[in-house]
Structures are given as C-alpha cells and as structure tokens.
PDB file of N, CA, C, O and CB in Angstrom:
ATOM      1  N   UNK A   1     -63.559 -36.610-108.643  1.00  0.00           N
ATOM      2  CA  UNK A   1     -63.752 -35.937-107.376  1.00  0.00           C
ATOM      3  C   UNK A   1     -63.275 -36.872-106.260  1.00  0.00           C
ATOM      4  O   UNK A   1     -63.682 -38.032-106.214  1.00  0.00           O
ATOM      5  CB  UNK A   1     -65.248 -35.526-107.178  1.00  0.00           C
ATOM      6  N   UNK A   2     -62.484 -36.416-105.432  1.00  0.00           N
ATOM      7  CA  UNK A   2     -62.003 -37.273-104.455  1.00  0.00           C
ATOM      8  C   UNK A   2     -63.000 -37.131-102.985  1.00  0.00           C
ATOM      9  O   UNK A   2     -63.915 -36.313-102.887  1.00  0.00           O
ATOM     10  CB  UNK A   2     -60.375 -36.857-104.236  1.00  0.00           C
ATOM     11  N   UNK A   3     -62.621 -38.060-101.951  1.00  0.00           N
ATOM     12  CA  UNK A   3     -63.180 -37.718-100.660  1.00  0.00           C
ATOM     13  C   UNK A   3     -63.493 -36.018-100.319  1.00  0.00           C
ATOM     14  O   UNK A   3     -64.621 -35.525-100.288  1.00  0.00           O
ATOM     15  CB  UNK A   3     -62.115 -38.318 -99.619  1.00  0.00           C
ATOM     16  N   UNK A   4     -62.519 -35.461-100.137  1.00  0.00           N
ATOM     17  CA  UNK A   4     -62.301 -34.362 -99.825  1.00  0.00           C
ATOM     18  C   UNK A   4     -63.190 -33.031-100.184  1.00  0.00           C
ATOM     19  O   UNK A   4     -63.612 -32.135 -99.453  1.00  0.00           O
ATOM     20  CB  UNK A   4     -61.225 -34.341-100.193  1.00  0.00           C
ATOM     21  N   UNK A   5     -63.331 -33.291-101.837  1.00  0.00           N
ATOM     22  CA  UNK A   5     -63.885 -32.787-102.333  1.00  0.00           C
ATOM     23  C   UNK A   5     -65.521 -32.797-102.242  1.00  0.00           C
ATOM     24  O   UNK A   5     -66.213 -31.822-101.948  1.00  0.00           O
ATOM     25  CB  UNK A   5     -63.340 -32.999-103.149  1.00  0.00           C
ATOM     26  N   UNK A   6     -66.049 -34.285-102.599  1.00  0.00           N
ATOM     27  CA  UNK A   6     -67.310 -34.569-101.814  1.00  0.00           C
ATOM     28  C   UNK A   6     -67.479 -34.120-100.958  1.00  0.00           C
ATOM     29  O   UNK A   6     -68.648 -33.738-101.022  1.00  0.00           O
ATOM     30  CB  UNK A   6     -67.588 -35.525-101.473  1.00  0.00           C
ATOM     31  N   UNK A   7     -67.020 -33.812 -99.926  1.00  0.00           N
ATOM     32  CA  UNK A   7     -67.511 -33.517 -98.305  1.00  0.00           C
ATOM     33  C   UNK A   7     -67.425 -32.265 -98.612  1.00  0.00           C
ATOM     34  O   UNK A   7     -68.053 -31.635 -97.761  1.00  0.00           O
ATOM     35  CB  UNK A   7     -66.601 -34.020 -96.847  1.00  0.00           C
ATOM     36  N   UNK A   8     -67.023 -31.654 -99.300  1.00  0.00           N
ATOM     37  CA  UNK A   8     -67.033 -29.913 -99.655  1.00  0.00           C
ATOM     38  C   UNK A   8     -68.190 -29.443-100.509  1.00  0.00           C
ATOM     39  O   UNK A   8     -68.805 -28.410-100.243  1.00  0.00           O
ATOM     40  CB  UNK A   8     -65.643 -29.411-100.565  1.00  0.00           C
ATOM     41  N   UNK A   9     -68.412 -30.049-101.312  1.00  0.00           N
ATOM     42  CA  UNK A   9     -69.419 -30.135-102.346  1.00  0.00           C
ATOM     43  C   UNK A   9     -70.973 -30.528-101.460  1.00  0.00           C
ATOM     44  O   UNK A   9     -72.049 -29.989-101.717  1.00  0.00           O
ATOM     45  CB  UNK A   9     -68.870 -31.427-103.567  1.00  0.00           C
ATOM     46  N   UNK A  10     -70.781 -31.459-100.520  1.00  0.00           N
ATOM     47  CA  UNK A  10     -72.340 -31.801-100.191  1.00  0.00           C
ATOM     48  C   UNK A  10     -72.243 -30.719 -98.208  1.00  0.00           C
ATOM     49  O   UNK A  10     -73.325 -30.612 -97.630  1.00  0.00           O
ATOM     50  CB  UNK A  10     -72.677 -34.401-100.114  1.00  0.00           C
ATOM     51  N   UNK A  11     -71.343 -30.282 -97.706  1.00  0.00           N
ATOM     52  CA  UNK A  11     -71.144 -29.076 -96.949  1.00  0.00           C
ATOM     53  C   UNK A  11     -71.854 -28.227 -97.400  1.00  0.00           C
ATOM     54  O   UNK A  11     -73.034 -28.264 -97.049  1.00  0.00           O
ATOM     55  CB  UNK A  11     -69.954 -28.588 -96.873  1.00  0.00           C
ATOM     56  N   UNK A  12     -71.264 -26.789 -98.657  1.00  0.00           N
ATOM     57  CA  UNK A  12     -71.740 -25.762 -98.900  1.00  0.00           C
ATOM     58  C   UNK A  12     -73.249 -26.474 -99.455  1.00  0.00           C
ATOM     59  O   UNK A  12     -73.408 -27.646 -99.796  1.00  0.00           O
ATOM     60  CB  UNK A  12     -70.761 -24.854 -99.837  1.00  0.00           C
ATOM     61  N   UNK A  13     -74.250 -25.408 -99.429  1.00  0.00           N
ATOM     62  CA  UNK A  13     -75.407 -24.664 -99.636  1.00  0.00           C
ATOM     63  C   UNK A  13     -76.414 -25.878 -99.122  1.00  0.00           C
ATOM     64  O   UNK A  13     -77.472 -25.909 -99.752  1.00  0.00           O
ATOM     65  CB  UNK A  13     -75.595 -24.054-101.287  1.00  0.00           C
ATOM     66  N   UNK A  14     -76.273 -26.860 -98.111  1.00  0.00           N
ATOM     67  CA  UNK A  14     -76.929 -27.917 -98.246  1.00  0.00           C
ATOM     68  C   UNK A  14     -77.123 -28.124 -95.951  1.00  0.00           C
ATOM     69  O   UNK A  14     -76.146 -27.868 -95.246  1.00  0.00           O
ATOM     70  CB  UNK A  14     -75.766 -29.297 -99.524  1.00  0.00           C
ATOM     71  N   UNK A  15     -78.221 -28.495 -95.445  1.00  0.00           N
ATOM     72  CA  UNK A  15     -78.059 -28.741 -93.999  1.00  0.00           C
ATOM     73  C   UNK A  15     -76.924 -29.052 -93.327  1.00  0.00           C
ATOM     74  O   UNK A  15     -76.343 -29.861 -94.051  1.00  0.00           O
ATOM     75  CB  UNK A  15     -78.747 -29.606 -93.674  1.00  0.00           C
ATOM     76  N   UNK A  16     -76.287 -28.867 -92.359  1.00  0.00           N
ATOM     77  CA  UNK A  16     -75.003 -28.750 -92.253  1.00  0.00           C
ATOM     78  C   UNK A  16     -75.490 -29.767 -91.067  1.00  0.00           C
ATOM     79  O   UNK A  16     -74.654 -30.651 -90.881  1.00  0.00           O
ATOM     80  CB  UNK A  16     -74.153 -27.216 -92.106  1.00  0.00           C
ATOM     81  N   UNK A  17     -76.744 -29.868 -90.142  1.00  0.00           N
ATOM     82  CA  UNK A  17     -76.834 -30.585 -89.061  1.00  0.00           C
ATOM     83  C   UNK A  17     -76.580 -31.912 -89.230  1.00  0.00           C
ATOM     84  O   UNK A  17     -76.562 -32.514 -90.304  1.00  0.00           O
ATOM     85  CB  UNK A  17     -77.928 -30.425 -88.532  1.00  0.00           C
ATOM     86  N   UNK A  18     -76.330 -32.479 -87.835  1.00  0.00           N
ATOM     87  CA  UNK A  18     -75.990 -33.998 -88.223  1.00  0.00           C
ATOM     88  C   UNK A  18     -76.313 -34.206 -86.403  1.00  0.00           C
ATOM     89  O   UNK A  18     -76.032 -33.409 -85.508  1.00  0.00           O
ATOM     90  CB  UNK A  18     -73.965 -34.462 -89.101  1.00  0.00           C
ATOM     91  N   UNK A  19     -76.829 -35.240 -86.316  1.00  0.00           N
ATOM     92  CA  UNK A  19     -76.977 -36.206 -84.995  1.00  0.00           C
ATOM     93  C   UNK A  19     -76.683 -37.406 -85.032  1.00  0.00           C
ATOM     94  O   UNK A  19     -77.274 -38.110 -85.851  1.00  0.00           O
ATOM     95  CB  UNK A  19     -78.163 -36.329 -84.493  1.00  0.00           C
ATOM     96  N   UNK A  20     -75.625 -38.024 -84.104  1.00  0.00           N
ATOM     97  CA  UNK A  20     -75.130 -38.909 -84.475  1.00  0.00           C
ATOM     98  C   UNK A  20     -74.936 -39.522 -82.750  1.00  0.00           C
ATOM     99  O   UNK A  20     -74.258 -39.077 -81.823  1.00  0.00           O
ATOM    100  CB  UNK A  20     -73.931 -38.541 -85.542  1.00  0.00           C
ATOM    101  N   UNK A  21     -76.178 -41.134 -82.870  1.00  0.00           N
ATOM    102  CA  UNK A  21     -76.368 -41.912 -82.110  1.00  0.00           C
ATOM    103  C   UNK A  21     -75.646 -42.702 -82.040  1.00  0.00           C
ATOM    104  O   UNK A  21     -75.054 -43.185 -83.005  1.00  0.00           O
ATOM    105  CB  UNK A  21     -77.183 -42.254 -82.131  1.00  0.00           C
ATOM    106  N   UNK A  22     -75.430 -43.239 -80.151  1.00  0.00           N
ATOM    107  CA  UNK A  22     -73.854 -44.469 -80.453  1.00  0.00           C
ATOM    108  C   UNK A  22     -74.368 -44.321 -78.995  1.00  0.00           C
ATOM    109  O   UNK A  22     -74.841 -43.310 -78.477  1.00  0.00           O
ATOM    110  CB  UNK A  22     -71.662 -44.000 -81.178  1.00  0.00           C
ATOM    111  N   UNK A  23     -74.136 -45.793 -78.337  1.00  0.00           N
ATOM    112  CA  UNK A  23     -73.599 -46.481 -76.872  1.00  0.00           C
ATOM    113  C   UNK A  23     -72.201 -46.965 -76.718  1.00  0.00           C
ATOM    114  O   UNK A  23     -71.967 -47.916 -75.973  1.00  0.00           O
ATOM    115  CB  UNK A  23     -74.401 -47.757 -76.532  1.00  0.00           C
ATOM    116  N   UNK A  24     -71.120 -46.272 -77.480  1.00  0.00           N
ATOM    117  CA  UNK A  24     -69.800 -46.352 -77.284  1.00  0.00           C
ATOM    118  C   UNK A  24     -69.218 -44.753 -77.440  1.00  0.00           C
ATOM    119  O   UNK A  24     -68.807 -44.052 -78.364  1.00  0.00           O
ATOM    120  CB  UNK A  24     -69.189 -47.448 -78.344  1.00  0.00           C
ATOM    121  N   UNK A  25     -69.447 -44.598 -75.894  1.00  0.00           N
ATOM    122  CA  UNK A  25     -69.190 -42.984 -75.598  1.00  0.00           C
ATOM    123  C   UNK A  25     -67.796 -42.093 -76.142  1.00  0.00           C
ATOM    124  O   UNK A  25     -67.700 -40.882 -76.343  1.00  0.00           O
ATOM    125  CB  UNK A  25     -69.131 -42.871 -73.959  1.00  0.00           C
ATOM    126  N   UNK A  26     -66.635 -43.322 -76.314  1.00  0.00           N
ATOM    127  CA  UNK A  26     -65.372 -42.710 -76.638  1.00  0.00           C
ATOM    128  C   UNK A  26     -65.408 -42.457 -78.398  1.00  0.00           C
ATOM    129  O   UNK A  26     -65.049 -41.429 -78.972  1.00  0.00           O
ATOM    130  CB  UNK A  26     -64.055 -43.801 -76.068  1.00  0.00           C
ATOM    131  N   UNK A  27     -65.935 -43.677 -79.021  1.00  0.00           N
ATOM    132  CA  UNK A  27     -66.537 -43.509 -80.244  1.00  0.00           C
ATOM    133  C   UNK A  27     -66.823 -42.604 -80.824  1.00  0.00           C
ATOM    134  O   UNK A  27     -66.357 -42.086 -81.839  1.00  0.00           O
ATOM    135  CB  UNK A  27     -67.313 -43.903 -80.334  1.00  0.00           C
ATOM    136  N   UNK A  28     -68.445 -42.132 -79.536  1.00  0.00           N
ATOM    137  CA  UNK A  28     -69.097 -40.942 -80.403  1.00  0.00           C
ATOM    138  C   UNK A  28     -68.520 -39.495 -80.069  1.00  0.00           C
ATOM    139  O   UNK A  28     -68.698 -38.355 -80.497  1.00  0.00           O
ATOM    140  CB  UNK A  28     -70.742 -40.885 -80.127  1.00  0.00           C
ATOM    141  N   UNK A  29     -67.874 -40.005 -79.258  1.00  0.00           N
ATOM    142  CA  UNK A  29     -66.931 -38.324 -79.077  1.00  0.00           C
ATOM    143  C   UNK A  29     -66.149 -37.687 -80.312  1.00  0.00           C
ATOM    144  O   UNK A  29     -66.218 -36.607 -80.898  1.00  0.00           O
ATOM    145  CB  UNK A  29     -65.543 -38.476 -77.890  1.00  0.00           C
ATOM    146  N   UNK A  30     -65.369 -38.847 -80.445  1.00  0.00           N
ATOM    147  CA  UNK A  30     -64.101 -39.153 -81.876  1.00  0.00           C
ATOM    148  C   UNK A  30     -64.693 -38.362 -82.925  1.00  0.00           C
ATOM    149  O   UNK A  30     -64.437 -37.239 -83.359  1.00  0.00           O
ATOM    150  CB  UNK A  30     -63.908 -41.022 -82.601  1.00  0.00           C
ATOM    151  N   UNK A  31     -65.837 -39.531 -83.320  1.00  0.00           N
ATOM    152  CA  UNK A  31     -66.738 -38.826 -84.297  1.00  0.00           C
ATOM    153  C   UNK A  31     -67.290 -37.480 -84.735  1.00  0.00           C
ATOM    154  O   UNK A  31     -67.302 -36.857 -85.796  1.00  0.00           O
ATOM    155  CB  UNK A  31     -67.539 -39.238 -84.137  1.00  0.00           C
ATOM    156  N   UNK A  32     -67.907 -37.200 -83.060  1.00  0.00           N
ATOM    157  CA  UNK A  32     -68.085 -35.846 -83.449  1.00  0.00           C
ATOM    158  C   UNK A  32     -67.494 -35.275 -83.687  1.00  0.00           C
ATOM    159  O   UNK A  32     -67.960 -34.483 -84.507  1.00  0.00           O
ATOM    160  CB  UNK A  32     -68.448 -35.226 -83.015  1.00  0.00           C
ATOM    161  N   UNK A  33     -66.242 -35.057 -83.386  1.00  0.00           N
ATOM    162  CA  UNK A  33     -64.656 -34.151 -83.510  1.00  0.00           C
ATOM    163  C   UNK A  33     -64.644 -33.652 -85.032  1.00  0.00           C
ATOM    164  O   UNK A  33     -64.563 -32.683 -85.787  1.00  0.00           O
ATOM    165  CB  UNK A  33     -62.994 -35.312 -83.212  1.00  0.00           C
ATOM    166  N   UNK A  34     -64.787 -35.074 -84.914  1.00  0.00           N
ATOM    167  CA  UNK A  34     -64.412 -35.460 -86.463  1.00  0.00           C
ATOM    168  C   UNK A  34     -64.830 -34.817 -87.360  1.00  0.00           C
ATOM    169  O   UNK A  34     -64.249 -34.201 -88.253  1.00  0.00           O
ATOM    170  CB  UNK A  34     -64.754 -36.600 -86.906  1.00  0.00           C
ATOM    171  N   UNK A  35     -66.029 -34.975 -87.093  1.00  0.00           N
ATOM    172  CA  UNK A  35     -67.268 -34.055 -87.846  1.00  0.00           C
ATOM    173  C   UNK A  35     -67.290 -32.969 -88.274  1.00  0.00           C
ATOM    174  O   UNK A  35     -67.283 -32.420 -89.376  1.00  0.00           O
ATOM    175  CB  UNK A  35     -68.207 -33.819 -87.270  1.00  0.00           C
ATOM    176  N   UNK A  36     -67.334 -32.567 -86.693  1.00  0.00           N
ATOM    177  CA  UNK A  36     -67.271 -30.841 -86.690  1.00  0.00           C
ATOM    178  C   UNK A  36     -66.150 -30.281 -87.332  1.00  0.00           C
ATOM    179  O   UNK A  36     -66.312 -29.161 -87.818  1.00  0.00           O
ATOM    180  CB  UNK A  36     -67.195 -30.190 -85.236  1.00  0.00           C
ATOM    181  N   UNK A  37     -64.762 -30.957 -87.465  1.00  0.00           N
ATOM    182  CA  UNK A  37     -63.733 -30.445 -88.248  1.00  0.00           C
ATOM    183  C   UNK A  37     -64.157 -30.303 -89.782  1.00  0.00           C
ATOM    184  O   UNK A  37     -63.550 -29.633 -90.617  1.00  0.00           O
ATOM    185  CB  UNK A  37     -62.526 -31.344 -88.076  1.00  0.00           C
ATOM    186  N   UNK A  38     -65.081 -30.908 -89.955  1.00  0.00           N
ATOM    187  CA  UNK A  38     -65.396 -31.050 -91.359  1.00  0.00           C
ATOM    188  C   UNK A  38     -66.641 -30.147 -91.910  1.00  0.00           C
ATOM    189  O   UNK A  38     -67.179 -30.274 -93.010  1.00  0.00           O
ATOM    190  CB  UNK A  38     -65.687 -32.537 -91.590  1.00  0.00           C
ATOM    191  N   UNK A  39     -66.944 -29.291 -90.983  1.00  0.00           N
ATOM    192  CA  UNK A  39     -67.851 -27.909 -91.380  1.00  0.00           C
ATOM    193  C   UNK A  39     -69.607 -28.980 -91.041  1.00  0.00           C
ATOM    194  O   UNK A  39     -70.639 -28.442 -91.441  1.00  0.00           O
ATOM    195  CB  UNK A  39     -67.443 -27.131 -93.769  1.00  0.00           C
ATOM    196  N   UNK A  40     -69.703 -30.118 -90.467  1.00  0.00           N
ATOM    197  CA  UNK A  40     -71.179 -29.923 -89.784  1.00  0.00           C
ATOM    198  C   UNK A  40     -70.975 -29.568 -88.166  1.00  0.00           C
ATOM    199  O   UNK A  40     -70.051 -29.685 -87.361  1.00  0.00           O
ATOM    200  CB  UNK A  40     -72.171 -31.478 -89.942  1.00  0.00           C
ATOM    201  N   UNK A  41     -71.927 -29.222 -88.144  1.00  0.00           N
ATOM    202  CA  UNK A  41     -72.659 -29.006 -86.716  1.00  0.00           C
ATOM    203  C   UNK A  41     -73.418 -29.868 -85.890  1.00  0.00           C
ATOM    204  O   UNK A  41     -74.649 -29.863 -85.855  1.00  0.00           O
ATOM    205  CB  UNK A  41     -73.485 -28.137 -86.815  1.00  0.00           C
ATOM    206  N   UNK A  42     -72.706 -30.587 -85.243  1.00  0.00           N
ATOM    207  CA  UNK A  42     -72.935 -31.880 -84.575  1.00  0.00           C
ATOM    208  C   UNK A  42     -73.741 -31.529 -82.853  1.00  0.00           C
ATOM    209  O   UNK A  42     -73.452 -30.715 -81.976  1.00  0.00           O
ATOM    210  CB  UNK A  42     -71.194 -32.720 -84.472  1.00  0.00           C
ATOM    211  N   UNK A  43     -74.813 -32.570 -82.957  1.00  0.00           N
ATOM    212  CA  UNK A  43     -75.352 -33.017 -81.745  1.00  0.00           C
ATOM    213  C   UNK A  43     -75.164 -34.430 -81.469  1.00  0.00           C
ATOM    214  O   UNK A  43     -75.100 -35.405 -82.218  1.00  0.00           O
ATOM    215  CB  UNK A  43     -76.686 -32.727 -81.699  1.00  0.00           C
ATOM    216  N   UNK A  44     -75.094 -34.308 -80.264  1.00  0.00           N
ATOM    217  CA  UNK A  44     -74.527 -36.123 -79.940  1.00  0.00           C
ATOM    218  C   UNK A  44     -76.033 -37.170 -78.929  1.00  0.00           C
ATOM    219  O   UNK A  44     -76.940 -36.420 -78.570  1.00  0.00           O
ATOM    220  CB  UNK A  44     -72.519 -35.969 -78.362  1.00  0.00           C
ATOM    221  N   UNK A  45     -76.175 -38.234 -78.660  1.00  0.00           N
ATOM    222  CA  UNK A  45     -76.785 -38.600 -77.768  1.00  0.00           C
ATOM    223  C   UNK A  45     -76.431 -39.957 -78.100  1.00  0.00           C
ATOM    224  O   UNK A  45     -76.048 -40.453 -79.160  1.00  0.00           O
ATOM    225  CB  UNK A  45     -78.100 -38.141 -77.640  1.00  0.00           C
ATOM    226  N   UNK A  46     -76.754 -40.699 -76.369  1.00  0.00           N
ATOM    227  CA  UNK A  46     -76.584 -42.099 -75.761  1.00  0.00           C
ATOM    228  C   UNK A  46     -77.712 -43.235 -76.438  1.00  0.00           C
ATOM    229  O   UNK A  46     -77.711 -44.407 -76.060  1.00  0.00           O
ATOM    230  CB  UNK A  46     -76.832 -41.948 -74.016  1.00  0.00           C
TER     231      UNK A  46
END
C-alpha cells in the first residue's frame, strides 16, 4: 500500500475532522490546503 492509498483507506468510513495548531500562519494555511485536498475537513487556529 503506498502513501496514497493509506490516506484513502484511513479517509473513507473513519472522522474526517482534523484541527491543526501552528504560530506560523503561512504554514498553517499550506497545510490546511493541503489537507482539505485530501478529503478532511479542516479547522485551523493560532
């Protein structure tokens, strides 16, 4: 099973939320992007 696949496998039928803390604002932006491209549902905070 590659990356790809993992993140597909632990996605379907499983919490999709994610919060993801950071004091490097450009960082946690990236991240979230990131995220959310990847089927969670992201909240952010400082």
């Amino acid at each position: 099973m590659n990356g790809d696949e993992t993140i597909g496998a632990m996605v379907e039928g499983e919490d999709t939320s994610l919060l993801i803390v950071d004091d490097d604002r450009p960082f946690l932006t990236r991240l979230a992007r990131a995220m959310e491209s990847r089927g969670f549902v992201v909240e952010t905070a400082e």
